[in-house]
Amino acid sequence: MVNHSSPAGFLLLGFSEHPELERILFAVVFTSYLLTLAGNTLIILLSELDPRLHSPMYFFLSNLSFLDLCFTTSCVPQMLVHLWGPHKTISFLGCAVQLFIFLLLGTTECVLLTVMAFDRYVAVCQPLHYATIMHPRLCRQLAAVAWVMGLVQSIVQTPPTLRLPFCPHRRVDDFVCEVPALIRLSCGDTTYNEIQMAVASVFILVVPLSLILVSYGAIARAVLRISSATAWRKALGTCSSHLAVVTLFYSSVIAVYLQPKSPYAQRRGKFFGLFYAVGIPSLNPLIYTLRNKEVKRALRRLLGQDRDARES
């Protein structure tokens, strides 16, 4: 039997097959969410309040932090409720909103990371022309392109996914409403949706990742031509944080959206999906602040503990 009408809601199975893990995961997710809120809010405040951080790099970083705040807030509170208690349902409207937000923010992040790679390429390969090329107007336009592409992708892919003929049991084998899980829930023909997801994966994952790799290939060639050890370390420090974020993001996204159709791959993808939704947004602020002296100095200035730059 197939339910051709809009279902009243869905049952998010999450990690219910491992009840002994749910309380542990609750603590991990709750802690990660607090770190996400604190870390990303701090980056946004520092980028706005400290004039020395009014640069393209921190403009894009504040966009990324705002995106991570929205992303985790769209799923983590409900995830915590499901991990703590027996009720694991979500309304059809709630699932639709969550799916729309996931597609919008996930696509935006792919494009935004590509824009940030271009910014690092200009900083390393065209340092004398950096201020001319990466002027504020272009930065705002690039950020707007990332958000608009996310919105378009979400508008295109959300309705066909929600119109699928879902099976009556309405059990979604995931902890959130995502496209792969909803396709697996369908009892009808999903060929169109699978083709759409494959095409979207090429344009949203493969193309941006290819552009990032091209940018870092050019950066690597420029760094290898540097004779000064100090300049060499500065160039690597400029790119290392972004490269670490890109590696974490794309490895988890590929594991979730490009996994083979097998029960083991689906179970593994569920843990990668948890890391993608909860872990990465909490790690991004740490990656960008622990190795970044400018952010540390800005934090000290904000706290009224500014010291001479030579003491850092």
Short mmCIF file of N, CA and C in Angstrom, two decimals, residues 115-220:
data_model
loop_
_atom_site.label_atom_id
_atom_site.label_comp_id
_atom_site.label_asym_id
_atom_site.label_seq_id
_atom_site.Cartn_x
_atom_site.Cartn_y
_atom_site.Cartn_z
N VAL A 115 33.97 30.17 -2.50
CA VAL A 115 34.29 31.61 -2.50
C VAL A 115 35.45 31.89 -1.56
N MET A 116 35.48 31.24 -0.41
CA MET A 116 36.57 31.44 0.54
C MET A 116 37.88 30.91 -0.02
N ALA A 117 37.82 29.83 -0.80
CA ALA A 117 39.03 29.33 -1.45
C ALA A 117 39.56 30.34 -2.47
N PHE A 118 38.65 30.98 -3.21
CA PHE A 118 39.06 32.03 -4.15
C PHE A 118 39.70 33.20 -3.42
N ASP A 119 39.14 33.56 -2.27
CA ASP A 119 39.70 34.63 -1.46
C ASP A 119 41.12 34.30 -1.02
N ARG A 120 41.36 33.05 -0.60
CA ARG A 120 42.70 32.63 -0.19
C ARG A 120 43.66 32.60 -1.39
N TYR A 121 43.13 32.21 -2.56
CA TYR A 121 43.96 32.21 -3.78
C TYR A 121 44.44 33.62 -4.10
N VAL A 122 43.54 34.59 -4.03
CA VAL A 122 43.93 35.97 -4.33
C VAL A 122 44.92 36.47 -3.28
N ALA A 123 44.70 36.12 -2.01
CA ALA A 123 45.58 36.59 -0.94
C ALA A 123 47.00 36.06 -1.11
N VAL A 124 47.14 34.81 -1.56
CA VAL A 124 48.48 34.21 -1.68
C VAL A 124 49.10 34.49 -3.04
N CYS A 125 48.32 34.37 -4.10
CA CYS A 125 48.87 34.47 -5.47
C CYS A 125 48.87 35.89 -6.02
N GLN A 126 48.00 36.76 -5.52
CA GLN A 126 47.93 38.15 -5.98
C GLN A 126 47.92 39.11 -4.79
N PRO A 127 48.92 39.02 -3.92
CA PRO A 127 48.87 39.82 -2.67
C PRO A 127 48.87 41.32 -2.91
N LEU A 128 49.57 41.78 -3.95
CA LEU A 128 49.64 43.22 -4.21
C LEU A 128 48.32 43.78 -4.73
N HIS A 129 47.50 42.92 -5.32
CA HIS A 129 46.22 43.36 -5.88
C HIS A 129 45.03 42.89 -5.05
N TYR A 130 45.32 42.33 -3.86
CA TYR A 130 44.26 41.74 -3.06
C TYR A 130 43.17 42.75 -2.71
N ALA A 131 43.57 43.91 -2.21
CA ALA A 131 42.58 44.92 -1.80
C ALA A 131 41.77 45.42 -2.98
N THR A 132 42.39 45.47 -4.16
CA THR A 132 41.68 45.93 -5.35
C THR A 132 40.67 44.90 -5.84
N ILE A 133 41.11 43.63 -5.84
CA ILE A 133 40.23 42.57 -6.35
C ILE A 133 39.11 42.26 -5.36
N MET A 134 39.46 42.04 -4.09
CA MET A 134 38.47 41.64 -3.09
C MET A 134 37.91 42.87 -2.38
N HIS A 135 37.34 43.77 -3.14
CA HIS A 135 36.75 44.97 -2.53
C HIS A 135 35.40 44.61 -1.90
N PRO A 136 34.91 45.42 -0.97
CA PRO A 136 33.69 45.07 -0.22
C PRO A 136 32.49 44.75 -1.10
N ARG A 137 32.34 45.49 -2.20
CA ARG A 137 31.18 45.25 -3.05
C ARG A 137 31.22 43.85 -3.65
N LEU A 138 32.39 43.42 -4.14
CA LEU A 138 32.52 42.08 -4.70
C LEU A 138 32.28 41.03 -3.62
N CYS A 139 32.77 41.26 -2.42
CA CYS A 139 32.56 40.30 -1.33
C CYS A 139 31.07 40.12 -1.04
N ARG A 140 30.34 41.24 -0.99
CA ARG A 140 28.89 41.15 -0.75
C ARG A 140 28.20 40.42 -1.89
N GLN A 141 28.63 40.66 -3.11
CA GLN A 141 28.03 40.00 -4.27
C GLN A 141 28.30 38.50 -4.24
N LEU A 142 29.52 38.10 -3.91
CA LEU A 142 29.86 36.67 -3.84
C LEU A 142 29.07 35.97 -2.74
N ALA A 143 28.94 36.63 -1.59
CA ALA A 143 28.15 36.04 -0.50
C ALA A 143 26.68 35.92 -0.91
N ALA A 144 26.17 36.95 -1.59
CA ALA A 144 24.77 36.91 -2.05
C ALA A 144 24.56 35.78 -3.05
N VAL A 145 25.52 35.56 -3.94
CA VAL A 145 25.42 34.47 -4.91
C VAL A 145 25.32 33.13 -4.18
N ALA A 146 26.13 32.94 -3.14
CA ALA A 146 26.09 31.69 -2.39
C ALA A 146 24.72 31.46 -1.76
N TRP A 147 24.15 32.49 -1.13
CA TRP A 147 22.84 32.34 -0.49
C TRP A 147 21.73 32.17 -1.52
N VAL A 148 21.80 32.86 -2.63
CA VAL A 148 20.76 32.73 -3.67
C VAL A 148 20.82 31.33 -4.29
N MET A 149 22.01 30.82 -4.54
CA MET A 149 22.12 29.46 -5.10
C MET A 149 21.55 28.43 -4.14
N GLY A 150 21.77 28.63 -2.84
CA GLY A 150 21.18 27.73 -1.86
C GLY A 150 19.67 27.79 -1.88
N LEU A 151 19.13 29.00 -1.99
CA LEU A 151 17.67 29.17 -2.03
C LEU A 151 17.08 28.52 -3.27
N VAL A 152 17.72 28.71 -4.41
CA VAL A 152 17.22 28.13 -5.66
C VAL A 152 17.24 26.61 -5.59
N GLN A 153 18.34 26.05 -5.10
CA GLN A 153 18.45 24.59 -4.99
C GLN A 153 17.36 24.03 -4.07
N SER A 154 17.10 24.72 -2.96
CA SER A 154 16.08 24.25 -2.03
C SER A 154 14.69 24.32 -2.65
N ILE A 155 14.40 25.40 -3.39
CA ILE A 155 13.10 25.55 -4.04
C ILE A 155 12.90 24.48 -5.11
N VAL A 156 13.97 24.12 -5.79
CA VAL A 156 13.87 23.14 -6.88
C VAL A 156 13.70 21.73 -6.34
N GLN A 157 14.42 21.37 -5.28
CA GLN A 157 14.46 19.97 -4.85
C GLN A 157 13.47 19.62 -3.76
N THR A 158 13.03 20.58 -2.96
CA THR A 158 12.13 20.24 -1.85
C THR A 158 10.76 19.74 -2.31
N PRO A 159 10.05 20.45 -3.22
CA PRO A 159 8.71 19.99 -3.61
C PRO A 159 8.67 18.58 -4.20
N PRO A 160 9.55 18.21 -5.16
CA PRO A 160 9.49 16.84 -5.69
C PRO A 160 9.74 15.78 -4.63
N THR A 161 10.57 16.10 -3.64
CA THR A 161 10.84 15.13 -2.58
C THR A 161 9.62 14.93 -1.69
N LEU A 162 8.94 16.02 -1.37
CA LEU A 162 7.76 15.93 -0.50
C LEU A 162 6.55 15.34 -1.22
N ARG A 163 6.56 15.35 -2.55
CA ARG A 163 5.44 14.78 -3.31
C ARG A 163 5.60 13.28 -3.55
N LEU A 164 6.65 12.68 -3.04
CA LEU A 164 6.84 11.24 -3.20
C LEU A 164 5.72 10.46 -2.51
N PRO A 165 5.33 9.32 -3.07
CA PRO A 165 4.32 8.47 -2.41
C PRO A 165 4.95 7.68 -1.27
N PHE A 166 4.85 8.22 -0.06
CA PHE A 166 5.51 7.60 1.08
C PHE A 166 4.76 6.37 1.56
N CYS A 167 5.51 5.39 2.04
CA CYS A 167 4.93 4.17 2.58
C CYS A 167 4.15 4.48 3.86
N PRO A 168 3.09 3.69 4.15
CA PRO A 168 2.22 4.00 5.30
C PRO A 168 2.92 3.99 6.65
N HIS A 169 4.00 3.21 6.80
CA HIS A 169 4.64 3.13 8.13
C HIS A 169 5.32 4.45 8.52
N ARG A 170 5.67 5.26 7.53
CA ARG A 170 6.22 6.61 7.75
C ARG A 170 7.46 6.62 8.64
N ARG A 171 8.25 5.55 8.60
CA ARG A 171 9.47 5.48 9.41
C ARG A 171 10.66 5.95 8.57
N VAL A 172 11.23 7.07 8.98
CA VAL A 172 12.40 7.63 8.30
C VAL A 172 13.65 7.14 9.02
N ASP A 173 14.47 6.39 8.31
CA ASP A 173 15.66 5.80 8.93
C ASP A 173 16.79 6.84 8.99
N ASP A 174 16.54 7.88 9.76
CA ASP A 174 17.52 8.96 9.94
C ASP A 174 17.09 9.76 11.15
N PHE A 175 17.93 10.71 11.56
CA PHE A 175 17.57 11.56 12.70
C PHE A 175 17.04 12.91 12.25
N VAL A 176 17.07 13.19 10.97
CA VAL A 176 16.51 14.42 10.40
C VAL A 176 15.84 14.08 9.07
N CYS A 177 15.07 15.02 8.56
CA CYS A 177 14.44 14.84 7.25
C CYS A 177 15.41 15.30 6.16
N GLU A 178 16.04 14.34 5.50
CA GLU A 178 16.96 14.63 4.42
C GLU A 178 16.51 13.89 3.16
N VAL A 179 16.98 14.35 2.03
CA VAL A 179 16.54 13.80 0.75
C VAL A 179 16.79 12.29 0.64
N PRO A 180 18.01 11.79 0.90
CA PRO A 180 18.22 10.34 0.75
C PRO A 180 17.29 9.50 1.61
N ALA A 181 17.06 9.92 2.85
CA ALA A 181 16.19 9.15 3.74
C ALA A 181 14.75 9.16 3.26
N LEU A 182 14.27 10.29 2.77
CA LEU A 182 12.89 10.38 2.28
C LEU A 182 12.70 9.61 0.99
N ILE A 183 13.73 9.56 0.16
CA ILE A 183 13.65 8.73 -1.05
C ILE A 183 13.54 7.26 -0.68
N ARG A 184 14.30 6.84 0.33
CA ARG A 184 14.22 5.44 0.76
C ARG A 184 12.86 5.11 1.36
N LEU A 185 12.17 6.11 1.90
CA LEU A 185 10.85 5.90 2.50
C LEU A 185 9.76 5.71 1.45
N SER A 186 10.02 6.12 0.23
CA SER A 186 8.99 6.05 -0.81
C SER A 186 8.72 4.61 -1.23
N CYS A 187 7.44 4.34 -1.48
CA CYS A 187 7.04 3.03 -2.00
C CYS A 187 6.75 3.08 -3.50
N GLY A 188 7.01 4.22 -4.12
CA GLY A 188 6.75 4.37 -5.55
C GLY A 188 8.05 4.51 -6.34
N ASP A 189 7.92 4.94 -7.57
CA ASP A 189 9.06 5.11 -8.45
C ASP A 189 9.83 6.38 -8.06
N THR A 190 11.11 6.23 -7.76
CA THR A 190 11.93 7.37 -7.32
C THR A 190 13.01 7.71 -8.34
N THR A 191 12.84 7.23 -9.56
CA THR A 191 13.88 7.44 -10.58
C THR A 191 14.15 8.92 -10.80
N TYR A 192 13.09 9.71 -10.95
CA TYR A 192 13.26 11.15 -11.18
C TYR A 192 14.01 11.81 -10.03
N ASN A 193 13.63 11.44 -8.79
CA ASN A 193 14.26 12.06 -7.62
C ASN A 193 15.72 11.67 -7.50
N GLU A 194 16.03 10.40 -7.84
CA GLU A 194 17.42 9.96 -7.77
C GLU A 194 18.27 10.64 -8.84
N ILE A 195 17.71 10.82 -10.03
CA ILE A 195 18.43 11.55 -11.08
C ILE A 195 18.64 13.00 -10.66
N GLN A 196 17.60 13.59 -10.10
CA GLN A 196 17.70 14.98 -9.65
C GLN A 196 18.78 15.12 -8.57
N MET A 197 18.83 14.16 -7.63
CA MET A 197 19.83 14.23 -6.58
C MET A 197 21.23 14.02 -7.14
N ALA A 198 21.36 13.14 -8.14
CA ALA A 198 22.67 12.91 -8.75
C ALA A 198 23.16 14.16 -9.49
N VAL A 199 22.25 14.80 -10.24
CA VAL A 199 22.62 16.03 -10.96
C VAL A 199 22.98 17.13 -9.96
N ALA A 200 22.18 17.25 -8.91
CA ALA A 200 22.46 18.27 -7.89
C ALA A 200 23.80 18.02 -7.22
N SER A 201 24.14 16.73 -7.00
CA SER A 201 25.42 16.40 -6.37
C SER A 201 26.59 16.86 -7.23
N VAL A 202 26.43 16.74 -8.56
CA VAL A 202 27.50 17.18 -9.47
C VAL A 202 27.69 18.68 -9.36
N PHE A 203 26.59 19.44 -9.43
CA PHE A 203 26.70 20.90 -9.45
C PHE A 203 27.01 21.49 -8.07
N ILE A 204 26.56 20.80 -7.02
CA ILE A 204 26.71 21.36 -5.67
C ILE A 204 27.95 20.83 -4.96
N LEU A 205 28.34 19.59 -5.26
CA LEU A 205 29.49 18.98 -4.59
C LEU A 205 30.72 18.90 -5.49
N VAL A 206 30.56 18.28 -6.65
CA VAL A 206 31.72 18.01 -7.51
C VAL A 206 32.31 19.29 -8.08
N VAL A 207 31.46 20.15 -8.65
CA VAL A 207 31.97 21.39 -9.27
C VAL A 207 32.63 22.30 -8.24
N PRO A 208 31.97 22.63 -7.10
CA PRO A 208 32.66 23.46 -6.11
C PRO A 208 33.95 22.83 -5.58
N LEU A 209 33.93 21.52 -5.32
CA LEU A 209 35.14 20.87 -4.83
C LEU A 209 36.26 20.94 -5.87
N SER A 210 35.91 20.78 -7.14
CA SER A 210 36.91 20.89 -8.20
C SER A 210 37.51 22.30 -8.24
N LEU A 211 36.67 23.31 -8.10
CA LEU A 211 37.17 24.68 -8.09
C LEU A 211 38.08 24.94 -6.88
N ILE A 212 37.72 24.36 -5.75
CA ILE A 212 38.56 24.50 -4.56
C ILE A 212 39.92 23.84 -4.78
N LEU A 213 39.91 22.65 -5.38
CA LEU A 213 41.17 21.95 -5.64
C LEU A 213 42.03 22.72 -6.64
N VAL A 214 41.40 23.32 -7.65
CA VAL A 214 42.15 24.14 -8.61
C VAL A 214 42.77 25.34 -7.90
N SER A 215 42.01 25.97 -7.02
CA SER A 215 42.53 27.13 -6.27
C SER A 215 43.73 26.73 -5.42
N TYR A 216 43.62 25.59 -4.73
CA TYR A 216 44.72 25.18 -3.88
C TYR A 216 45.90 24.63 -4.68
N GLY A 217 45.65 24.14 -5.89
CA GLY A 217 46.75 23.76 -6.76
C GLY A 217 47.58 24.98 -7.13
N ALA A 218 46.88 26.08 -7.46
CA ALA A 218 47.58 27.33 -7.79
C ALA A 218 48.30 27.88 -6.55
N ILE A 219 47.66 27.76 -5.39
CA ILE A 219 48.29 28.23 -4.15
C ILE A 219 49.55 27.41 -3.85
N ALA A 220 49.46 26.09 -4.05
CA ALA A 220 50.63 25.23 -3.79
C ALA A 220 51.80 25.60 -4.70
#
